[in-house]
Amino acid sequence: MAEKKRKKEISTASRLSVAPMMDWTDRHCRYLHRLLSHRALLYTEMVTAPALVRGGAVHLLDHDAAEQPVALQLGGSDPQELAQAARLGQAAGYPEINLNCGCPSDRVQSGTFGAVLMKHPGLVADCVAAMRAAVTAEVTVKCRIGVDDQEPREVLPAFLEQVAQAGCQRVIIHARKAWLQGLSPKENRDIPPLDYALVLEMAQAFPDLQISINGGVQSLAEAETLLAQGLSGVMVGRAAYHQPWDILAEADARIFGEARAAPAPEDVARAMLPYTERHLASGGKLNQITRHMLGLFAGRPGARGWRRLLSEQAHRPGAGPEVVEAALAQLEPAA
């Protein structure tokens, strides 16, 4: 019964999620985002199954319980290795294990995982089946609409059919193709055109599959519009990182219907201080946390001073919470 309740909670949380982003959505970033929204689903950076299973790098699974609900994203293509990695993830407390079938970087291509798996839907289905057999946590897939010269209207339905038959009940679709040759990972986030219409069609064609959309969403209002068109969830990437207050502060009320006032960004910044002090006491550095806070006041008078002071001071030896307080002093009072 508890497992059923947990799956329902994680499914509900996926109405709005923050995308897994390498070098960005680490545990410090997620702690900040959780202060802004109690309800949105957060994701780890991609962790490779070989690193966990063969490399023993279980420290990559470390997170604060306060981050929950948070999903673990895995990269890999060996069903049994992914199954073992999923077991480790579940044991570490993650209620969702997500398989990356969307990353276009050279590094993941050489390992035959990420977006290249769009060319191997049968293998993806085997991976999903093995992971589902290994854990009770929710097993999900994040994919593209296609890669290279594939025709998305042909390959995407076939891909979804196979992963659904393997037992996957939720898929996050980045509404762009990935070009594995000729475009960098950064260019793959902008240049291939978005095809929201196709993702919306898939939501209609697969009514038993929860489909979330990812790619290009810049505001909470856009997320609301997409949800109103029949999608199960919206995943926001760079906008949630660069403008976290704008995307997340009102999400609990507007997306989840919770009677919660948006927290003031100043209060969020100060709420990070006890966490920051614990991190410093354990040998960490201030800028490992404050680099994720630069966009907290995006659009506010004084935001440039906030960013400048943190950028210049937080990396210095001995820098502590007083740097954050000094940066807050750069802000003008909210109107």
mmCIF file of C-alpha atoms in Angstrom:
data_model
loop_
_atom_site.group_PDB
_atom_site.id
_atom_site.type_symbol
_atom_site.label_atom_id
_atom_site.label_comp_id
_atom_site.label_asym_id
_atom_site.label_seq_id
_atom_site.Cartn_x
_atom_site.Cartn_y
_atom_site.Cartn_z
ATOM 1 C CA MET A 1 0.000 0.000 0.000
ATOM 2 C CA ALA A 2 2.845 2.389 0.877
ATOM 3 C CA GLU A 3 4.511 1.643 -2.456
ATOM 4 C CA LYS A 4 1.286 2.420 -4.331
ATOM 5 C CA LYS A 5 0.961 5.707 -2.451
ATOM 6 C CA ARG A 6 4.571 6.619 -3.230
ATOM 7 C CA LYS A 7 4.079 5.933 -6.947
ATOM 8 C CA LYS A 8 0.973 8.102 -6.967
ATOM 9 C CA GLU A 9 2.889 10.908 -5.258
ATOM 10 C CA ILE A 10 5.775 10.764 -7.733
ATOM 11 C CA SER A 11 3.336 10.648 -10.646
ATOM 12 C CA THR A 12 1.535 13.734 -9.328
ATOM 13 C CA ALA A 13 4.845 15.524 -8.756
ATOM 14 C CA SER A 14 5.731 14.964 -12.419
ATOM 15 C CA ARG A 15 3.083 17.508 -13.493
ATOM 16 C CA LEU A 16 5.991 19.938 -13.240
ATOM 17 C CA SER A 17 9.596 18.798 -13.115
ATOM 18 C CA VAL A 18 13.077 20.249 -13.452
ATOM 19 C CA ALA A 19 15.130 18.493 -16.117
ATOM 20 C CA PRO A 20 18.300 16.553 -15.353
ATOM 21 C CA MET A 21 21.163 18.799 -16.507
ATOM 22 C CA MET A 22 24.808 17.771 -16.360
ATOM 23 C CA ASP A 23 26.959 19.992 -14.132
ATOM 24 C CA TRP A 24 23.877 21.934 -13.049
ATOM 25 C CA THR A 25 21.264 19.874 -11.181
ATOM 26 C CA ASP A 26 23.556 18.600 -8.446
ATOM 27 C CA ARG A 27 22.439 18.166 -4.848
ATOM 28 C CA HIS A 28 23.028 21.837 -3.960
ATOM 29 C CA CYS A 29 20.919 23.012 -6.885
ATOM 30 C CA ARG A 30 18.149 20.607 -5.942
ATOM 31 C CA TYR A 31 18.147 21.781 -2.322
ATOM 32 C CA LEU A 32 17.642 25.355 -3.546
ATOM 33 C CA HIS A 33 14.855 24.318 -5.909
ATOM 34 C CA ARG A 34 13.089 22.413 -3.155
ATOM 35 C CA LEU A 35 12.957 25.545 -1.019
ATOM 36 C CA LEU A 36 11.148 27.255 -3.890
ATOM 37 C CA SER A 37 8.684 24.417 -4.579
ATOM 38 C CA HIS A 38 7.660 21.646 -2.195
ATOM 39 C CA ARG A 39 5.858 19.729 -4.928
ATOM 40 C CA ALA A 40 7.758 19.809 -8.241
ATOM 41 C CA LEU A 41 9.692 16.680 -9.209
ATOM 42 C CA LEU A 42 13.466 17.142 -9.286
ATOM 43 C CA TYR A 43 16.018 15.024 -11.163
ATOM 44 C CA THR A 44 19.645 14.192 -10.563
ATOM 45 C CA GLU A 45 22.297 14.746 -13.158
ATOM 46 C CA MET A 46 22.719 11.650 -15.303
ATOM 47 C CA VAL A 47 24.672 8.947 -13.460
ATOM 48 C CA THR A 48 26.066 6.144 -15.604
ATOM 49 C CA ALA A 49 25.275 2.563 -14.657
ATOM 50 C CA PRO A 50 28.895 1.475 -15.289
ATOM 51 C CA ALA A 51 30.142 4.108 -12.811
ATOM 52 C CA LEU A 52 27.867 2.694 -10.119
ATOM 53 C CA VAL A 53 28.176 -1.009 -10.845
ATOM 54 C CA ARG A 54 31.734 -1.359 -12.118
ATOM 55 C CA GLY A 55 33.261 1.772 -10.646
ATOM 56 C CA GLY A 56 31.636 1.544 -7.233
ATOM 57 C CA ALA A 57 30.905 5.281 -7.328
ATOM 58 C CA VAL A 58 27.873 5.052 -5.040
ATOM 59 C CA HIS A 59 28.732 8.491 -3.626
ATOM 60 C CA LEU A 60 27.100 9.826 -6.806
ATOM 61 C CA LEU A 61 23.768 8.782 -5.272
ATOM 62 C CA ASP A 62 24.209 10.981 -2.187
ATOM 63 C CA HIS A 63 21.408 13.445 -1.608
ATOM 64 C CA ASP A 64 19.605 15.191 1.230
ATOM 65 C CA ALA A 65 16.249 13.745 2.251
ATOM 66 C CA ALA A 66 14.867 17.283 2.025
ATOM 67 C CA GLU A 67 15.252 17.136 -1.763
ATOM 68 C CA GLN A 68 12.485 14.552 -2.158
ATOM 69 C CA PRO A 69 10.654 13.919 -4.381
ATOM 70 C CA VAL A 70 13.757 13.463 -6.546
ATOM 71 C CA ALA A 71 14.331 10.974 -9.363
ATOM 72 C CA LEU A 72 17.601 9.319 -10.343
ATOM 73 C CA GLN A 73 18.510 9.445 -14.019
ATOM 74 C CA LEU A 74 20.674 6.578 -15.257
ATOM 75 C CA GLY A 75 22.688 6.260 -18.446
ATOM 76 C CA GLY A 76 23.495 2.864 -19.855
ATOM 77 C CA SER A 77 22.483 0.196 -22.342
ATOM 78 C CA ASP A 78 23.177 -3.126 -20.633
ATOM 79 C CA PRO A 79 19.916 -4.449 -19.151
ATOM 80 C CA GLN A 80 21.479 -6.330 -16.257
ATOM 81 C CA GLU A 81 23.889 -3.542 -15.386
ATOM 82 C CA LEU A 82 21.026 -1.043 -15.412
ATOM 83 C CA ALA A 83 19.003 -3.394 -13.228
ATOM 84 C CA GLN A 84 21.813 -3.469 -10.667
ATOM 85 C CA ALA A 85 22.230 0.303 -10.848
ATOM 86 C CA ALA A 86 18.475 0.685 -10.337
ATOM 87 C CA ARG A 87 18.713 -1.485 -7.215
ATOM 88 C CA LEU A 88 21.440 0.779 -5.866
ATOM 89 C CA GLY A 89 19.332 3.826 -6.664
ATOM 90 C CA GLN A 90 16.275 2.430 -4.923
ATOM 91 C CA ALA A 91 18.371 1.468 -1.894
ATOM 92 C CA ALA A 92 19.630 5.065 -1.767
ATOM 93 C CA GLY A 93 16.037 6.295 -1.521
ATOM 94 C CA TYR A 94 15.078 7.323 -5.044
ATOM 95 C CA PRO A 95 11.383 6.646 -5.804
ATOM 96 C CA GLU A 96 11.891 6.940 -9.577
ATOM 97 C CA ILE A 97 14.614 5.591 -11.839
ATOM 98 C CA ASN A 98 14.774 7.274 -15.250
ATOM 99 C CA LEU A 99 16.577 5.891 -18.301
ATOM 100 C CA ASN A 100 18.309 8.496 -20.468
ATOM 101 C CA CYS A 101 17.519 8.022 -24.163
ATOM 102 C CA GLY A 102 17.998 11.651 -25.120
ATOM 103 C CA CYS A 103 21.529 12.903 -24.425
ATOM 104 C CA PRO A 104 23.411 13.548 -27.711
ATOM 105 C CA SER A 105 26.988 13.983 -26.448
ATOM 106 C CA ASP A 106 29.907 12.106 -27.976
ATOM 107 C CA ARG A 107 30.709 10.528 -24.621
ATOM 108 C CA VAL A 108 27.344 8.811 -24.313
ATOM 109 C CA GLN A 109 27.319 7.810 -27.978
ATOM 110 C CA SER A 110 30.588 5.945 -27.513
ATOM 111 C CA GLY A 111 28.961 4.061 -24.662
ATOM 112 C CA THR A 112 25.905 3.235 -26.793
ATOM 113 C CA PHE A 113 23.451 5.056 -24.588
ATOM 114 C CA GLY A 114 21.666 8.375 -24.529
ATOM 115 C CA ALA A 115 19.951 9.544 -27.736
ATOM 116 C CA VAL A 116 21.541 6.802 -29.847
ATOM 117 C CA LEU A 117 19.180 4.379 -28.078
ATOM 118 C CA MET A 118 16.334 5.865 -30.140
ATOM 119 C CA LYS A 119 17.752 3.645 -32.900
ATOM 120 C CA HIS A 120 17.389 0.549 -30.713
ATOM 121 C CA PRO A 121 13.879 0.502 -29.220
ATOM 122 C CA GLY A 122 14.036 -3.246 -28.616
ATOM 123 C CA LEU A 123 17.124 -2.808 -26.444
ATOM 124 C CA VAL A 124 15.450 0.029 -24.549
ATOM 125 C CA ALA A 125 12.465 -2.235 -23.907
ATOM 126 C CA ASP A 126 14.806 -4.930 -22.581
ATOM 127 C CA CYS A 127 16.456 -2.382 -20.292
ATOM 128 C CA VAL A 128 13.101 -1.164 -18.980
ATOM 129 C CA ALA A 129 11.908 -4.722 -18.377
ATOM 130 C CA ALA A 130 15.085 -5.639 -16.501
ATOM 131 C CA MET A 131 14.903 -2.519 -14.331
ATOM 132 C CA ARG A 132 11.227 -3.057 -13.543
ATOM 133 C CA ALA A 133 11.951 -6.646 -12.521
ATOM 134 C CA ALA A 134 14.703 -5.427 -10.198
ATOM 135 C CA VAL A 135 12.943 -2.599 -8.338
ATOM 136 C CA THR A 136 9.557 -1.463 -7.111
ATOM 137 C CA ALA A 137 10.480 2.176 -7.805
ATOM 138 C CA GLU A 138 8.854 3.807 -10.824
ATOM 139 C CA VAL A 139 10.864 3.180 -14.014
ATOM 140 C CA THR A 140 10.569 5.939 -16.607
ATOM 141 C CA VAL A 141 12.211 6.915 -19.907
ATOM 142 C CA LYS A 142 13.366 10.291 -21.241
ATOM 143 C CA CYS A 143 13.767 10.381 -25.012
ATOM 144 C CA ARG A 144 13.853 12.575 -28.131
ATOM 145 C CA ILE A 145 11.318 12.506 -30.979
ATOM 146 C CA GLY A 146 13.994 10.870 -33.124
ATOM 147 C CA VAL A 147 17.628 11.107 -34.174
ATOM 148 C CA ASP A 148 19.463 12.021 -37.377
ATOM 149 C CA ASP A 149 17.467 11.093 -40.499
ATOM 150 C CA GLN A 150 14.727 9.233 -38.658
ATOM 151 C CA GLU A 151 11.167 10.322 -39.418
ATOM 152 C CA PRO A 152 9.732 11.166 -35.962
ATOM 153 C CA ARG A 153 6.130 10.386 -36.950
ATOM 154 C CA GLU A 154 7.240 6.857 -37.732
ATOM 155 C CA VAL A 155 9.858 6.090 -35.112
ATOM 156 C CA LEU A 156 8.370 7.792 -32.046
ATOM 157 C CA PRO A 157 5.087 5.821 -31.955
ATOM 158 C CA ALA A 158 7.017 2.569 -32.484
ATOM 159 C CA PHE A 159 9.448 3.504 -29.715
ATOM 160 C CA LEU A 160 6.643 4.369 -27.286
ATOM 161 C CA GLU A 161 4.793 1.157 -28.126
ATOM 162 C CA GLN A 162 7.779 -0.985 -27.218
ATOM 163 C CA VAL A 163 8.662 0.785 -23.953
ATOM 164 C CA ALA A 164 5.004 0.718 -22.896
ATOM 165 C CA GLN A 165 4.818 -3.019 -23.566
ATOM 166 C CA ALA A 166 7.922 -3.433 -21.389
ATOM 167 C CA GLY A 167 6.002 -1.871 -18.503
ATOM 168 C CA CYS A 168 7.057 1.771 -18.609
ATOM 169 C CA GLN A 169 4.102 3.955 -17.639
ATOM 170 C CA ARG A 170 5.646 7.422 -17.950
ATOM 171 C CA VAL A 171 7.803 8.922 -20.704
ATOM 172 C CA ILE A 172 9.329 12.391 -20.917
ATOM 173 C CA ILE A 173 9.751 13.492 -24.534
ATOM 174 C CA HIS A 174 12.187 16.234 -25.498
ATOM 175 C CA ALA A 175 10.272 17.622 -28.470
ATOM 176 C CA ARG A 176 13.337 17.937 -30.711
ATOM 177 C CA LYS A 177 15.325 15.542 -32.818
ATOM 178 C CA ALA A 178 18.906 14.902 -31.785
ATOM 179 C CA TRP A 179 21.588 15.159 -34.448
ATOM 180 C CA LEU A 180 24.384 12.839 -33.410
ATOM 181 C CA GLN A 181 26.764 14.124 -36.073
ATOM 182 C CA GLY A 182 27.307 17.768 -36.978
ATOM 183 C CA LEU A 183 25.775 19.442 -33.929
ATOM 184 C CA SER A 184 27.257 19.875 -30.465
ATOM 185 C CA PRO A 185 25.222 18.980 -27.368
ATOM 186 C CA LYS A 186 24.619 22.706 -26.857
ATOM 187 C CA GLU A 187 23.391 23.139 -30.437
ATOM 188 C CA ASN A 188 21.147 20.107 -29.996
ATOM 189 C CA ARG A 189 19.269 22.056 -27.314
ATOM 190 C CA ASP A 190 18.431 24.922 -29.688
ATOM 191 C CA ILE A 191 18.809 24.225 -33.397
ATOM 192 C CA PRO A 192 16.541 21.260 -34.195
ATOM 193 C CA PRO A 193 12.995 22.654 -34.351
ATOM 194 C CA LEU A 194 10.528 21.893 -31.593
ATOM 195 C CA ASP A 195 7.517 19.754 -32.507
ATOM 196 C CA TYR A 196 5.060 20.144 -29.664
ATOM 197 C CA ALA A 197 2.220 19.039 -31.939
ATOM 198 C CA LEU A 198 3.742 15.590 -32.352
ATOM 199 C CA VAL A 199 4.133 15.131 -28.594
ATOM 200 C CA LEU A 200 0.520 16.201 -28.078
ATOM 201 C CA GLU A 201 -0.534 13.659 -30.720
ATOM 202 C CA MET A 202 1.371 10.948 -28.838
ATOM 203 C CA ALA A 203 -0.489 11.834 -25.650
ATOM 204 C CA GLN A 204 -3.738 11.227 -27.551
ATOM 205 C CA ALA A 205 -2.495 8.069 -29.236
ATOM 206 C CA PHE A 206 -1.242 6.488 -25.999
ATOM 207 C CA PRO A 207 -3.913 7.311 -23.401
ATOM 208 C CA ASP A 208 -2.552 4.742 -20.925
ATOM 209 C CA LEU A 209 0.923 6.286 -21.036
ATOM 210 C CA GLN A 210 1.713 9.389 -19.010
ATOM 211 C CA ILE A 211 3.562 11.709 -21.368
ATOM 212 C CA SER A 212 5.495 14.773 -20.239
ATOM 213 C CA ILE A 213 6.958 17.319 -22.631
ATOM 214 C CA ASN A 214 10.416 18.885 -22.439
ATOM 215 C CA GLY A 215 12.210 21.473 -24.548
ATOM 216 C CA GLY A 216 11.897 25.222 -24.901
ATOM 217 C CA VAL A 217 9.480 25.912 -22.035
ATOM 218 C CA GLN A 218 10.351 29.355 -20.715
ATOM 219 C CA SER A 219 7.644 30.192 -18.191
ATOM 220 C CA LEU A 220 5.156 28.760 -15.748
ATOM 221 C CA ALA A 221 2.359 30.147 -17.953
ATOM 222 C CA GLU A 222 3.641 28.057 -20.890
ATOM 223 C CA ALA A 223 3.667 24.988 -18.659
ATOM 224 C CA GLU A 224 0.057 25.647 -17.642
ATOM 225 C CA THR A 225 -0.974 25.965 -21.296
ATOM 226 C CA LEU A 226 0.661 22.656 -22.223
ATOM 227 C CA LEU A 227 -0.928 20.842 -19.292
ATOM 228 C CA ALA A 228 -4.313 22.215 -20.334
ATOM 229 C CA GLN A 229 -3.835 20.596 -23.750
ATOM 230 C CA GLY A 230 -3.823 17.112 -22.263
ATOM 231 C CA LEU A 231 -0.223 16.372 -21.346
ATOM 232 C CA SER A 232 0.481 14.619 -18.049
ATOM 233 C CA GLY A 233 3.475 16.750 -17.219
ATOM 234 C CA VAL A 234 5.877 19.487 -18.269
ATOM 235 C CA MET A 235 9.618 19.352 -17.679
ATOM 236 C CA VAL A 236 11.466 22.676 -17.612
ATOM 237 C CA GLY A 237 15.219 22.844 -18.138
ATOM 238 C CA ARG A 238 17.399 25.926 -18.484
ATOM 239 C CA ALA A 239 14.675 28.419 -17.567
ATOM 240 C CA ALA A 240 14.239 26.694 -14.193
ATOM 241 C CA TYR A 241 17.981 26.970 -13.603
ATOM 242 C CA HIS A 242 18.533 30.559 -14.754
ATOM 243 C CA GLN A 243 15.226 31.920 -13.379
ATOM 244 C CA PRO A 244 14.391 29.516 -10.551
ATOM 245 C CA TRP A 245 12.082 31.866 -8.659
ATOM 246 C CA ASP A 246 10.039 32.670 -11.787
ATOM 247 C CA ILE A 247 9.463 28.986 -12.606
ATOM 248 C CA LEU A 248 9.193 27.362 -9.185
ATOM 249 C CA ALA A 249 8.031 29.854 -6.553
ATOM 250 C CA GLU A 250 4.368 29.852 -7.637
ATOM 251 C CA ALA A 251 4.309 26.285 -8.927
ATOM 252 C CA ASP A 252 2.797 24.741 -5.821
ATOM 253 C CA ALA A 253 -0.222 27.041 -6.068
ATOM 254 C CA ARG A 254 -0.648 27.247 -9.842
ATOM 255 C CA ILE A 255 0.277 23.716 -10.925
ATOM 256 C CA PHE A 256 -0.573 21.658 -7.858
ATOM 257 C CA GLY A 257 -3.430 23.695 -6.376
ATOM 258 C CA GLU A 258 -1.764 24.031 -2.992
ATOM 259 C CA ALA A 259 -2.634 27.015 -0.801
ATOM 260 C CA ARG A 260 0.947 28.186 -0.445
ATOM 261 C CA ALA A 261 2.179 31.711 -0.966
ATOM 262 C CA ALA A 262 5.275 32.107 -3.109
ATOM 263 C CA PRO A 263 8.349 32.407 -0.877
ATOM 264 C CA ALA A 264 10.268 35.660 -1.189
ATOM 265 C CA PRO A 265 13.633 35.121 -2.918
ATOM 266 C CA GLU A 266 15.407 36.884 -0.037
ATOM 267 C CA ASP A 267 13.888 34.356 2.388
ATOM 268 C CA VAL A 268 14.988 31.494 0.145
ATOM 269 C CA ALA A 269 18.544 32.837 0.006
ATOM 270 C CA ARG A 270 18.680 33.043 3.806
ATOM 271 C CA ALA A 271 17.076 29.611 4.166
ATOM 272 C CA MET A 272 20.081 28.262 2.238
ATOM 273 C CA LEU A 273 22.504 29.529 4.909
ATOM 274 C CA PRO A 274 22.193 26.672 7.466
ATOM 275 C CA TYR A 275 22.658 24.187 4.630
ATOM 276 C CA THR A 276 25.632 26.200 3.412
ATOM 277 C CA GLU A 277 27.204 26.203 6.867
ATOM 278 C CA ARG A 278 26.906 22.404 7.063
ATOM 279 C CA HIS A 279 28.542 22.120 3.661
ATOM 280 C CA LEU A 280 31.419 24.387 4.669
ATOM 281 C CA ALA A 281 31.883 22.492 7.934
ATOM 282 C CA SER A 282 32.286 19.268 5.963
ATOM 283 C CA GLY A 283 35.072 20.790 3.854
ATOM 284 C CA GLY A 284 33.014 22.163 0.979
ATOM 285 C CA LYS A 285 33.361 25.543 -0.711
ATOM 286 C CA LEU A 286 30.844 28.363 -0.817
ATOM 287 C CA ASN A 287 30.803 28.756 -4.600
ATOM 288 C CA GLN A 288 29.763 25.101 -4.997
ATOM 289 C CA ILE A 289 26.395 26.259 -3.658
ATOM 290 C CA THR A 290 26.145 29.918 -4.650
ATOM 291 C CA ARG A 291 26.802 29.253 -8.348
ATOM 292 C CA HIS A 292 23.281 27.801 -8.441
ATOM 293 C CA MET A 293 21.818 30.907 -6.768
ATOM 294 C CA LEU A 294 22.959 33.497 -9.304
ATOM 295 C CA GLY A 295 19.587 33.637 -11.078
ATOM 296 C CA LEU A 296 17.458 33.752 -7.925
ATOM 297 C CA PHE A 297 16.722 37.475 -8.403
ATOM 298 C CA ALA A 298 16.561 37.493 -12.221
ATOM 299 C CA GLY A 299 14.799 40.652 -13.384
ATOM 300 C CA ARG A 300 14.904 42.338 -9.964
ATOM 301 C CA PRO A 301 16.631 45.706 -9.452
ATOM 302 C CA GLY A 302 20.059 44.960 -8.042
ATOM 303 C CA ALA A 303 20.248 41.465 -9.502
ATOM 304 C CA ARG A 304 23.420 42.362 -11.389
ATOM 305 C CA GLY A 305 25.129 43.393 -8.148
ATOM 306 C CA TRP A 306 23.973 40.166 -6.474
ATOM 307 C CA ARG A 307 25.452 38.089 -9.275
ATOM 308 C CA ARG A 308 28.668 40.095 -9.465
ATOM 309 C CA LEU A 309 29.426 39.943 -5.772
ATOM 310 C CA LEU A 310 28.768 36.201 -5.538
ATOM 311 C CA SER A 311 30.819 35.539 -8.678
ATOM 312 C CA GLU A 312 33.763 37.578 -7.411
ATOM 313 C CA GLN A 313 33.758 36.616 -3.727
ATOM 314 C CA ALA A 314 32.296 33.135 -3.226
ATOM 315 C CA HIS A 315 35.310 31.271 -4.644
ATOM 316 C CA ARG A 316 37.813 32.922 -2.323
ATOM 317 C CA PRO A 317 39.405 30.893 0.494
ATOM 318 C CA GLY A 318 37.417 31.177 3.713
ATOM 319 C CA ALA A 319 34.336 32.640 2.016
ATOM 320 C CA GLY A 320 31.210 31.982 4.062
ATOM 321 C CA PRO A 321 27.597 33.076 4.636
ATOM 322 C CA GLU A 322 28.676 36.688 5.086
ATOM 323 C CA VAL A 323 29.257 36.800 1.316
ATOM 324 C CA VAL A 324 25.616 35.902 0.713
ATOM 325 C CA GLU A 325 24.489 38.594 3.158
ATOM 326 C CA ALA A 326 26.695 41.153 1.413
ATOM 327 C CA ALA A 327 25.243 40.123 -1.950
ATOM 328 C CA LEU A 328 21.714 40.510 -0.582
ATOM 329 C CA ALA A 329 22.612 44.069 0.382
ATOM 330 C CA GLN A 330 23.097 44.817 -3.327
ATOM 331 C CA LEU A 331 19.379 44.329 -3.970
ATOM 332 C CA GLU A 332 16.803 47.043 -3.946
ATOM 333 C CA PRO A 333 13.684 46.439 -1.851
ATOM 334 C CA ALA A 334 10.880 44.741 -3.789
ATOM 335 C CA ALA A 335 8.192 47.161 -4.927
#
